[in-house]
Short mmCIF file of C-alpha atoms and ligand atoms in Angstrom, two decimals:
data_model
loop_
_atom_site.label_atom_id
_atom_site.label_comp_id
_atom_site.label_asym_id
_atom_site.label_seq_id
_atom_site.Cartn_x
_atom_site.Cartn_y
_atom_site.Cartn_z
CA MET A 15 0.00 0.00 0.00
CA ALA A 16 1.11 3.54 -0.64
CA ARG A 17 2.60 5.41 2.25
CA GLU A 18 2.01 9.10 2.75
CA PRO A 19 5.19 10.76 1.53
CA SER A 20 5.88 12.45 4.89
CA ALA A 21 4.84 9.55 7.13
CA PRO A 22 7.60 8.71 9.60
CA GLU A 23 9.47 5.56 8.88
CA ALA A 24 9.37 2.91 11.61
CA PRO A 25 12.63 1.06 12.22
CA VAL A 26 12.45 -2.63 11.41
CA GLU A 27 13.07 -4.94 14.37
CA PRO A 28 16.44 -6.74 14.27
CA TYR A 29 14.84 -9.68 16.10
CA ARG A 30 11.78 -11.89 15.92
CA ILE A 31 9.40 -12.78 18.75
CA LYS A 32 9.72 -16.19 20.39
CA VAL A 33 7.64 -15.75 23.56
CA VAL A 34 4.59 -13.51 24.00
CA GLU A 35 2.91 -12.02 27.04
CA ALA A 36 -0.77 -11.07 26.81
CA ILE A 37 -1.72 -7.49 27.66
CA ALA A 38 -5.16 -5.88 27.67
CA LEU A 39 -6.64 -2.43 27.99
CA PRO A 40 -8.87 -2.21 31.10
CA SER A 41 -12.24 -0.52 30.55
CA ARG A 42 -12.60 3.17 31.24
CA ALA A 43 -14.50 2.42 34.47
CA GLU A 44 -11.74 0.02 35.57
CA ARG A 45 -9.09 2.64 34.84
CA GLU A 46 -11.02 5.24 36.83
CA ARG A 47 -11.32 2.89 39.82
CA ALA A 48 -7.65 1.96 39.56
CA LEU A 49 -6.64 5.64 39.61
CA GLU A 50 -8.70 6.29 42.71
CA ARG A 51 -7.37 3.26 44.53
CA ALA A 52 -3.78 4.22 43.58
CA GLY A 53 -4.14 7.71 45.04
CA TYR A 54 -3.48 9.00 41.49
CA ASN A 55 0.12 7.80 41.81
CA LEU A 56 0.85 5.43 38.93
CA PHE A 57 3.54 3.67 40.95
CA ASN A 58 0.62 2.25 42.95
CA LEU A 59 -1.09 0.65 39.92
CA LEU A 60 -0.97 -3.05 39.37
CA SER A 61 0.83 -3.98 36.19
CA GLU A 62 -2.35 -5.69 35.01
CA GLU A 63 -4.16 -2.36 35.16
CA VAL A 64 -1.71 -0.93 32.61
CA TYR A 65 -1.91 -1.47 28.85
CA ILE A 66 1.34 0.07 27.59
CA ASP A 67 3.86 0.51 30.38
CA LEU A 68 6.27 3.38 29.77
CA LEU A 69 6.93 4.00 33.47
CA THR A 70 10.56 3.06 33.05
CA ASP A 71 13.10 1.36 30.82
CA SER A 72 14.78 0.04 33.97
CA GLY A 73 14.69 -3.71 34.39
CA THR A 74 11.86 -3.97 31.88
CA SER A 75 13.87 -5.24 28.91
CA ALA A 76 13.07 -8.47 27.10
CA MET A 77 15.96 -10.89 27.44
CA SER A 78 17.27 -12.73 24.40
CA ASP A 79 17.15 -16.50 23.82
CA ARG A 80 20.89 -16.53 24.57
CA GLN A 81 20.38 -14.78 27.90
CA TRP A 82 17.63 -17.25 28.86
CA ALA A 83 19.92 -20.08 27.88
CA GLY A 84 22.57 -18.49 30.11
CA MET A 85 20.14 -18.56 33.04
CA MET A 86 20.10 -22.35 32.71
CA VAL A 87 23.85 -22.63 33.23
CA GLY A 88 23.70 -20.81 36.57
CA ASP A 89 26.35 -22.14 38.93
CA GLU A 90 24.75 -21.23 42.23
CA ALA A 91 27.88 -21.66 44.34
CA TYR A 92 28.12 -19.11 47.14
CA ALA A 93 31.76 -18.40 46.28
CA GLY A 94 33.72 -18.61 43.05
CA SER A 95 30.79 -19.26 40.68
CA ARG A 96 31.77 -19.65 37.02
CA ASN A 97 29.07 -17.09 36.17
CA PHE A 98 30.92 -14.49 38.23
CA VAL A 99 34.12 -15.30 36.34
CA HIS A 100 32.28 -14.76 33.04
CA PHE A 101 30.63 -11.57 34.32
CA GLU A 102 33.88 -10.10 35.60
CA SER A 103 35.83 -10.90 32.45
CA THR A 104 33.10 -9.46 30.19
CA VAL A 105 32.85 -6.19 32.11
CA ARG A 106 36.65 -5.94 32.31
CA GLU A 107 37.03 -6.60 28.61
CA ILE A 108 34.48 -3.96 27.59
CA THR A 109 35.26 -1.26 30.18
CA GLY A 110 38.91 -1.87 31.03
CA TYR A 111 38.14 -1.28 34.71
CA PRO A 112 40.20 -3.77 36.74
CA HIS A 113 38.01 -4.07 39.85
CA ILE A 114 34.37 -5.04 39.36
CA VAL A 115 32.02 -5.39 42.32
CA PRO A 116 28.57 -6.83 41.52
CA THR A 117 25.47 -5.35 43.19
CA HIS A 118 21.79 -6.15 43.00
CA GLN A 119 21.06 -2.89 41.15
CA GLY A 120 22.40 0.57 40.40
CA ARG A 121 21.44 2.28 43.64
CA ALA A 122 23.30 -0.35 45.65
CA ALA A 123 26.41 0.56 43.64
CA GLU A 124 25.72 4.24 44.42
CA HIS A 125 25.29 3.41 48.09
CA LEU A 126 28.67 1.65 48.23
CA LEU A 127 30.62 4.24 46.24
CA LEU A 128 29.18 7.35 47.86
CA SER A 129 29.46 6.07 51.40
CA GLN A 130 33.13 5.32 50.71
CA LEU A 131 34.04 8.53 48.92
CA ALA A 132 31.72 11.29 50.17
CA GLY A 133 30.76 12.58 53.59
CA PRO A 134 29.22 15.47 55.52
CA GLY A 135 30.02 18.90 54.07
CA ASP A 136 31.20 17.52 50.73
CA ILE A 137 29.97 18.74 47.36
CA VAL A 138 29.30 16.23 44.58
CA PRO A 139 28.98 17.70 41.08
CA ASN A 140 27.23 15.81 38.26
CA ASN A 141 25.84 16.93 34.92
CA MET A 142 22.44 16.11 36.47
CA HIS A 143 21.87 13.79 39.40
CA PHE A 144 19.37 11.03 38.91
CA ASP A 145 16.90 10.71 41.81
CA THR A 146 18.58 7.74 43.52
CA THR A 147 22.06 9.26 43.07
CA ARG A 148 20.86 12.52 44.59
CA ALA A 149 19.34 10.59 47.50
CA HIS A 150 22.60 8.73 48.17
CA VAL A 151 24.69 11.91 48.00
CA MET A 152 22.34 13.57 50.48
CA ARG A 153 22.18 10.49 52.72
CA VAL A 154 25.92 10.75 53.48
CA GLY A 155 25.51 14.46 54.29
CA ALA A 156 26.97 15.79 51.03
CA LYS A 157 25.44 18.26 48.64
CA PRO A 158 24.55 17.29 45.05
CA VAL A 159 25.20 20.06 42.52
CA ASP A 160 24.01 19.87 38.90
CA LEU A 161 26.40 21.38 36.35
CA ALA A 162 24.80 20.69 32.98
CA ILE A 163 25.23 23.21 30.16
CA PRO A 164 22.49 25.91 29.89
CA GLU A 165 21.03 24.26 26.75
CA ALA A 166 20.05 21.28 28.92
CA TYR A 167 17.42 23.48 30.55
CA ASP A 168 15.96 24.71 27.27
CA THR A 169 13.55 22.07 25.98
CA THR A 170 13.52 23.62 22.50
CA SER A 171 17.30 23.80 21.99
CA ARG A 172 18.49 21.23 19.43
CA HIS A 173 21.99 21.00 20.93
CA PRO A 174 23.23 17.51 20.04
CA PHE A 175 24.89 16.89 23.44
CA LYS A 176 22.62 18.36 26.09
CA GLY A 177 24.14 15.98 28.63
CA ASN A 178 27.43 17.93 28.52
CA VAL A 179 28.99 19.28 31.70
CA ASN A 180 29.40 23.05 31.98
CA ILE A 181 33.19 23.10 31.88
CA ALA A 182 33.57 26.69 33.10
CA LYS A 183 31.38 26.01 36.13
CA LEU A 184 33.17 22.78 36.97
CA ALA A 185 36.56 24.51 36.72
CA ALA A 186 35.32 27.41 38.88
CA LEU A 187 34.02 25.00 41.51
CA LEU A 188 37.25 23.00 41.66
CA ASP A 189 39.45 26.14 41.62
CA GLY A 190 37.30 27.96 44.18
CA PRO A 191 37.31 27.94 47.98
CA THR A 192 35.00 24.92 48.19
CA GLY A 193 36.98 22.93 45.62
CA ARG A 194 38.73 20.92 48.34
CA HIS A 195 35.32 19.64 49.48
CA VAL A 196 34.74 17.85 46.18
CA PRO A 197 35.66 14.19 46.78
CA LEU A 198 34.62 12.99 43.32
CA VAL A 199 32.94 14.23 40.15
CA LEU A 200 30.12 12.22 38.60
CA VAL A 201 28.97 12.29 34.98
CA THR A 202 25.74 10.55 34.01
CA VAL A 203 25.63 8.97 30.53
CA THR A 204 23.15 9.49 29.11
CA ASN A 205 21.64 12.24 31.24
CA ASN A 206 18.38 10.57 32.29
CA THR A 207 16.92 13.48 34.28
CA GLY A 208 17.69 15.88 31.45
CA GLY A 209 15.88 13.82 28.81
CA GLY A 210 18.19 10.90 28.05
CA GLN A 211 20.63 13.32 26.43
CA PRO A 212 24.16 12.24 25.56
CA VAL A 213 27.50 13.62 26.73
CA ALA A 214 30.04 14.34 23.96
CA LEU A 215 33.36 12.57 24.02
CA GLY A 216 35.06 15.96 23.63
CA ASN A 217 33.25 17.24 26.72
CA LEU A 218 34.21 14.19 28.75
CA ARG A 219 37.86 14.64 27.72
CA GLU A 220 37.79 18.16 29.14
CA VAL A 221 36.04 17.04 32.34
CA SER A 222 38.64 14.33 32.77
CA LYS A 223 41.51 16.79 32.26
CA ILE A 224 40.14 19.23 34.84
CA CYS A 225 39.38 16.52 37.40
CA HIS A 226 42.76 14.93 37.08
CA ALA A 227 44.58 18.29 37.23
CA HIS A 228 42.83 18.75 40.59
CA ARG A 229 43.45 15.13 41.63
CA VAL A 230 39.71 14.56 41.96
CA PRO A 231 38.50 11.14 40.78
CA LEU A 232 35.96 11.10 37.96
CA TYR A 233 33.23 8.45 38.10
CA LEU A 234 30.61 7.66 35.50
CA ASP A 235 26.99 6.83 36.15
CA MET A 236 27.22 4.50 33.12
CA CYS A 237 23.65 3.08 33.04
CA ARG A 238 23.13 4.02 29.36
CA TRP A 239 26.72 4.08 28.16
CA ALA A 240 26.05 2.16 24.92
CA GLU A 241 23.22 4.52 23.92
CA ASN A 242 25.56 7.43 24.71
CA ALA A 243 28.34 5.92 22.59
CA PHE A 244 25.89 5.41 19.72
CA PHE A 245 24.96 9.12 19.83
CA VAL A 246 28.65 10.07 19.88
CA ARG A 247 29.18 8.02 16.76
CA SER A 248 26.21 9.51 14.93
CA ARG A 249 26.52 13.14 16.09
CA GLU A 250 30.10 13.99 17.04
CA SER A 251 32.46 15.04 14.29
CA GLY A 252 35.29 12.61 13.65
CA GLN A 253 33.54 9.73 15.44
CA GLY A 254 31.42 8.33 12.59
CA ARG A 255 33.76 5.50 11.67
CA ARG A 256 34.41 4.17 15.16
CA SER A 257 32.47 1.33 16.74
CA VAL A 258 30.31 1.75 19.82
CA ARG A 259 32.73 -0.52 21.66
CA GLU A 260 35.72 1.67 20.73
CA ILE A 261 33.97 4.89 21.70
CA GLY A 262 32.76 3.30 24.92
CA ARG A 263 36.29 2.22 25.74
CA GLU A 264 37.60 5.75 25.31
CA ILE A 265 34.83 7.01 27.62
CA PHE A 266 35.84 4.47 30.27
CA ASP A 267 39.56 5.23 29.81
CA LEU A 268 38.90 8.87 30.72
CA THR A 269 37.42 7.94 34.09
CA ASP A 270 38.43 6.30 37.36
CA GLY A 271 35.44 4.06 37.73
CA ALA A 272 31.68 3.83 37.43
CA THR A 273 28.37 2.77 38.88
CA MET A 274 26.10 0.74 36.64
CA SER A 275 22.50 -0.33 36.69
CA ALA A 276 22.51 -3.38 34.41
CA LYS A 277 18.73 -2.92 34.26
CA LYS A 278 19.42 -0.41 31.48
CA ASP A 279 22.24 -1.13 29.02
CA GLY A 280 22.83 -4.54 30.60
CA LEU A 281 19.54 -5.74 29.06
CA VAL A 282 18.53 -7.61 32.21
CA ASN A 283 15.74 -7.39 34.74
CA ILE A 284 17.99 -7.01 37.78
CA GLY A 285 21.66 -6.33 38.50
CA GLY A 286 24.41 -3.75 38.59
CA PHE A 287 27.98 -3.14 39.64
CA VAL A 288 30.49 -0.61 40.83
CA ALA A 289 33.87 -0.52 39.10
CA THR A 290 37.10 1.23 40.00
CA ARG A 291 40.78 1.44 39.16
CA ASP A 292 41.70 2.02 42.81
CA PRO A 293 42.67 -1.28 44.50
CA GLY A 294 42.38 0.15 48.03
CA LEU A 295 38.88 1.44 47.33
CA ALA A 296 37.94 -1.87 45.72
CA ALA A 297 38.89 -3.70 48.91
CA ARG A 298 36.78 -1.34 51.03
CA LEU A 299 33.84 -1.63 48.64
CA LYS A 300 33.99 -5.42 48.91
CA GLU A 301 34.04 -5.30 52.71
CA GLN A 302 30.96 -3.12 52.71
CA LEU A 303 29.40 -5.28 49.99
CA ILE A 304 29.55 -8.33 52.27
CA VAL A 305 27.58 -6.46 54.94
CA TYR A 306 24.91 -5.04 52.64
CA GLU A 307 24.69 -7.17 49.51
CA GLY A 308 26.56 -10.45 49.74
CA PHE A 309 29.85 -12.12 48.93
CA PRO A 310 31.90 -10.40 46.18
CA THR A 311 31.29 -13.21 43.68
CA TYR A 312 27.51 -12.67 43.69
CA GLY A 313 26.75 -9.26 45.24
CA GLY A 314 23.11 -9.86 46.09
CA LEU A 315 22.27 -11.59 42.81
CA ALA A 316 21.59 -15.16 41.81
CA ARG A 317 24.60 -16.36 39.85
CA ARG A 318 22.37 -17.05 36.84
CA ASP A 319 21.60 -13.30 36.85
CA LEU A 320 25.31 -12.58 36.50
CA GLU A 321 25.33 -14.87 33.45
CA ALA A 322 22.42 -12.95 31.92
CA ILE A 323 24.29 -9.68 32.50
CA SER A 324 27.47 -11.05 30.89
CA ILE A 325 25.50 -11.83 27.74
CA GLY A 326 23.24 -8.75 27.80
CA PHE A 327 26.13 -6.34 28.38
CA ARG A 328 27.62 -7.49 25.08
CA GLU A 329 24.29 -7.55 23.21
CA ALA A 330 23.70 -3.92 24.18
CA THR A 331 26.69 -2.96 22.03
CA ASP A 332 25.21 -4.59 18.90
CA GLU A 333 24.86 -1.70 16.50
CA ARG A 334 21.76 -3.06 14.77
CA TYR A 335 20.08 -3.34 18.15
CA LEU A 336 21.11 0.23 19.07
CA ALA A 337 20.02 1.66 15.71
CA HIS A 338 16.59 0.08 16.20
CA ARG A 339 16.31 1.15 19.83
CA ILE A 340 17.19 4.77 19.22
CA GLY A 341 15.17 4.60 15.99
CA GLN A 342 12.07 3.61 17.99
CA VAL A 343 12.41 6.67 20.20
CA ARG A 344 12.88 8.89 17.15
CA PHE A 345 9.87 7.29 15.44
CA LEU A 346 7.61 8.05 18.40
CA ALA A 347 9.02 11.59 18.45
CA GLU A 348 8.08 12.05 14.78
CA LEU A 349 4.54 10.79 15.36
CA LEU A 350 4.13 13.27 18.22
CA ASP A 351 5.75 16.12 16.31
CA ASP A 352 3.27 15.59 13.46
CA GLN A 353 0.47 16.33 15.94
CA GLY A 354 2.22 19.39 17.38
CA VAL A 355 2.74 17.77 20.80
CA PRO A 356 5.49 19.61 22.74
CA PHE A 357 8.36 17.50 24.03
CA LEU A 358 12.03 17.90 24.89
CA HIS A 359 14.22 18.13 21.78
CA PRO A 360 16.10 16.37 20.44
CA PRO A 361 14.56 12.99 21.39
CA GLY A 362 16.89 11.14 23.78
CA GLY A 363 18.15 7.60 23.90
CA HIS A 364 15.53 5.87 26.00
CA GLY A 365 12.34 7.83 25.79
CA ILE A 366 10.33 10.91 24.98
CA TYR A 367 10.00 13.57 27.65
CA LEU A 368 6.81 15.61 27.25
CA ASP A 369 7.28 19.33 27.94
CA VAL A 370 4.73 19.93 30.68
CA PRO A 371 4.68 23.78 30.83
CA ARG A 372 4.01 23.88 27.08
CA PHE A 373 1.52 21.00 27.22
CA LEU A 374 -0.58 22.42 30.08
CA PRO A 375 0.23 26.16 30.16
CA HIS A 376 -3.01 26.91 32.03
CA LEU A 377 -1.91 24.94 35.12
CA PRO A 378 0.47 26.72 37.52
CA ALA A 379 3.30 24.69 39.06
CA GLU A 380 1.51 24.32 42.42
CA GLN A 381 -1.30 22.45 40.66
CA LEU A 382 1.20 19.70 39.75
CA PRO A 383 0.66 19.76 35.99
CA GLY A 384 3.14 16.91 35.42
CA GLN A 385 1.16 14.59 37.67
CA ALA A 386 -2.07 15.76 36.03
CA LEU A 387 -0.67 14.80 32.62
CA VAL A 388 0.54 11.39 33.83
CA VAL A 389 -2.96 10.71 35.17
CA GLU A 390 -4.64 11.81 31.92
CA LEU A 391 -2.44 9.58 29.76
CA TYR A 392 -3.44 6.60 31.86
CA ARG A 393 -7.09 7.65 31.96
CA GLU A 394 -7.18 8.12 28.17
CA GLY A 395 -5.52 4.92 27.07
CA GLY A 396 -4.02 2.88 29.90
CA VAL A 397 -0.53 4.24 29.15
CA ARG A 398 1.68 4.52 32.24
CA THR A 399 4.33 7.27 32.33
CA VAL A 400 6.14 9.14 35.10
CA GLU A 401 6.54 12.74 36.21
CA VAL A 402 10.18 13.90 36.12
CA GLY A 403 10.05 17.33 37.70
CA ALA A 404 9.11 19.15 40.88
CA ILE A 405 7.57 16.10 42.55
CA MET A 406 10.53 13.82 41.83
CA PHE A 407 13.14 16.44 42.66
CA GLU A 408 11.54 18.38 45.48
CA GLY A 409 14.08 19.56 48.02
CA SER A 410 16.79 19.83 45.37
CA ASP A 411 19.52 22.18 46.45
CA PRO A 412 19.11 25.87 45.65
CA ASP A 413 22.48 26.08 43.84
CA SER A 414 21.27 23.82 41.05
CA PRO A 415 18.85 25.18 38.46
CA PRO A 416 15.20 24.24 39.12
CA PRO A 417 14.32 20.90 37.56
CA LEU A 418 12.68 20.74 34.16
CA GLU A 419 8.98 19.87 34.28
CA LEU A 420 8.70 16.73 32.18
CA VAL A 421 6.63 13.61 31.79
CA ARG A 422 8.85 10.74 30.73
CA MET A 423 7.63 8.06 28.36
CA ALA A 424 10.45 5.51 28.69
CA ILE A 425 10.65 2.82 26.03
CA PRO A 426 11.53 -0.62 27.41
CA ARG A 427 14.20 -2.41 25.35
CA ARG A 428 13.05 -5.00 22.77
CA VAL A 429 9.50 -5.06 24.22
CA TYR A 430 7.08 -2.96 22.18
CA THR A 431 6.46 -2.87 18.45
CA GLU A 432 5.64 -0.21 15.89
CA SER A 433 1.89 -0.57 16.47
CA HIS A 434 2.29 -0.08 20.21
CA LEU A 435 4.19 3.13 19.53
CA ARG A 436 1.49 4.29 17.10
CA TYR A 437 -1.13 3.59 19.75
CA VAL A 438 0.83 5.61 22.34
CA ALA A 439 1.14 8.53 19.90
CA GLU A 440 -2.60 8.39 19.32
CA VAL A 441 -3.39 8.44 23.07
CA VAL A 442 -1.02 11.38 23.64
CA GLY A 443 -2.61 13.14 20.66
CA ARG A 444 -6.09 12.73 22.12
CA VAL A 445 -5.02 14.13 25.48
CA TRP A 446 -3.28 16.97 23.62
CA GLU A 447 -6.53 17.82 21.81
CA ARG A 448 -8.49 18.16 25.05
CA ARG A 449 -5.64 19.69 27.08
CA ALA A 450 -7.51 22.88 27.92
CA SER A 451 -10.05 20.91 29.96
CA ILE A 452 -7.44 19.15 32.15
CA HIS A 453 -7.55 20.00 35.85
CA GLY A 454 -4.66 20.17 38.32
CA MET A 455 -3.83 17.88 41.24
CA ARG A 456 -2.80 18.31 44.84
CA MET A 457 -0.60 16.12 46.99
CA VAL A 458 -2.45 14.67 49.95
CA GLU A 459 0.27 12.43 51.44
CA ALA A 460 4.02 12.82 51.03
CA PRO A 461 6.89 10.88 52.63
CA GLU A 462 10.19 12.64 53.26
CA HIS A 463 12.50 10.86 50.80
CA LEU A 464 12.02 9.86 47.15
CA ARG A 465 8.42 10.89 47.61
CA HIS A 466 7.34 10.37 44.00
CA PHE A 467 7.34 6.62 44.64
CA THR A 468 4.74 6.68 47.44
CA ALA A 469 2.98 10.07 47.53
CA ARG A 470 -0.81 10.17 47.11
CA PHE A 471 -2.67 12.79 45.11
CA ALA A 472 -6.21 14.03 44.55
CA PRO A 473 -7.76 15.84 41.60
CA LEU A 474 -8.49 19.52 42.19
CA ALA A 475 -11.81 19.22 40.40
CA ASP A 476 -13.76 16.47 38.70
CA GLY A 477 -11.62 15.09 35.92
CA PRO A 478 -12.68 15.66 32.34
CA THR A 479 -14.71 13.03 30.61
CA ALA A 480 -14.02 11.52 27.25
CA GLY A 481 -15.45 8.70 25.22
CA PRO A 482 -14.37 5.08 25.60
CA VAL A 483 -11.01 4.28 24.06
CA ARG A 484 -10.12 1.15 22.21
CA PRO A 485 -6.74 0.38 20.74
CA THR A 486 -6.97 1.17 17.06
CA ILE A 487 -5.57 -0.95 14.31
CA PRO A 488 -2.47 0.81 13.00
CA ARG A 489 -2.58 2.04 9.43
CA ALA A 490 -1.29 -0.53 7.01
CA HIS A 491 1.57 0.50 4.76
C1 PLP M 23 18.25 3.65 36.97
C2 PLP M 23 19.30 4.61 37.28
C3 PLP M 23 20.03 4.55 38.48
C4 PLP M 23 19.69 3.58 39.60
O1 PLP M 23 19.70 2.26 39.21
P1 PLP M 23 18.69 1.16 39.80
O2 PLP M 23 19.11 -0.09 39.15
O3 PLP M 23 17.31 1.59 39.47
O4 PLP M 23 18.90 1.14 41.29
C5 PLP M 23 21.05 5.45 38.65
N1 PLP M 23 21.34 6.39 37.73
C6 PLP M 23 20.65 6.49 36.57
C7 PLP M 23 21.02 7.53 35.57
C8 PLP M 23 19.60 5.62 36.32
O5 PLP M 23 18.91 5.73 35.17
#
């Protein structure tokens, strides 16, 4: 069939489907009841109440047949498992970091690293802290400071590397009177909080030079390092002929270590690690690991999980996989752009971030427009998303710019197809059309830390009504 000349082109999957999981759209009445029961916090929904789940790309990937086969060769020995040997050698081979300490997920790696390196009165710079990183910096009494470039805070800027660190600000901080209170510098690749935006290799080289001139260790939050390397290859001049593995290796070579959530670019459902070049630190991390996570050859994971990470970590560097993954995000962006829906540009590596102030300009910040939008997307079509803004980052320190007000639609890896993405675009489009009738929310219960996970909300007025929604058959082409 003929395709409209301007219709966005969907990337073709570099895999076929071997196992399926049934999903269904609950009725409008069921969705309404679910929202009420959940206190309008979508973290409180049951997965079965969700049709398309874009809450997170973390731990939601589909594993490959090879990874599942790897699970069957789990050597569940408490110490010295062959799966740990495979895991350690894979991560060493790809990153070059000599000391690899497995953890059950990324935040456990953050807990270990930050409690070893940072303490009360310290300042920890990052391009932008992710919520769990921020929480761990604050937990040890240190202050998180975000030093992304100004373009990172402009949702309309098309800067190709909005994850970049503001070099002048970093240099001023390290040269200034409080410079001696900086125990480490973190750089998050890609910058999740800022829209899944990449950091340029050139920027990281400068960060590395400044840190090392000041004898301050540089650590990566490397959750989405392969997606970042893919963007470097496609956007940074002089990088187009290098492989993702080569670019990744240069990124690692510029740094002293990293924390990793394997739930992202490890293509697994659970796992992580902390890596370092410092043997003394590695020994201390392992001591602490035994108290909090487990013996250093399993780190709170089943050994079969380490096998799945060893395989997934390599698969995440497959360039056909990455081209499809980043292509899916771009495809959804094009479908939304065609309808005039405002979102953060350019589209990032792992999702689309709707631009809340431009989506719901009639709702002031205190009416929690981000949460209102998250609720409407679920109400309209059973699509689950998450607010990334004032609710998630409340209590952020006054020296960092105020957070962007975004609603993140994270795309799980290897899970959804073109028609799912078309359906999502259609649901967002319908909410966009009736945006003027959307009411605000208020928070009725809020815990002290990481409150977005457990807060409860209430609508400020009766929610708008719309007709029943059924998934539509995507246009053939
Ligand atoms: C997911 C994530 C973390 C935390 O990892 P978990 O595995 O969820 O504990 C840290 N930093 C970034 C940038 C992340 O995306």
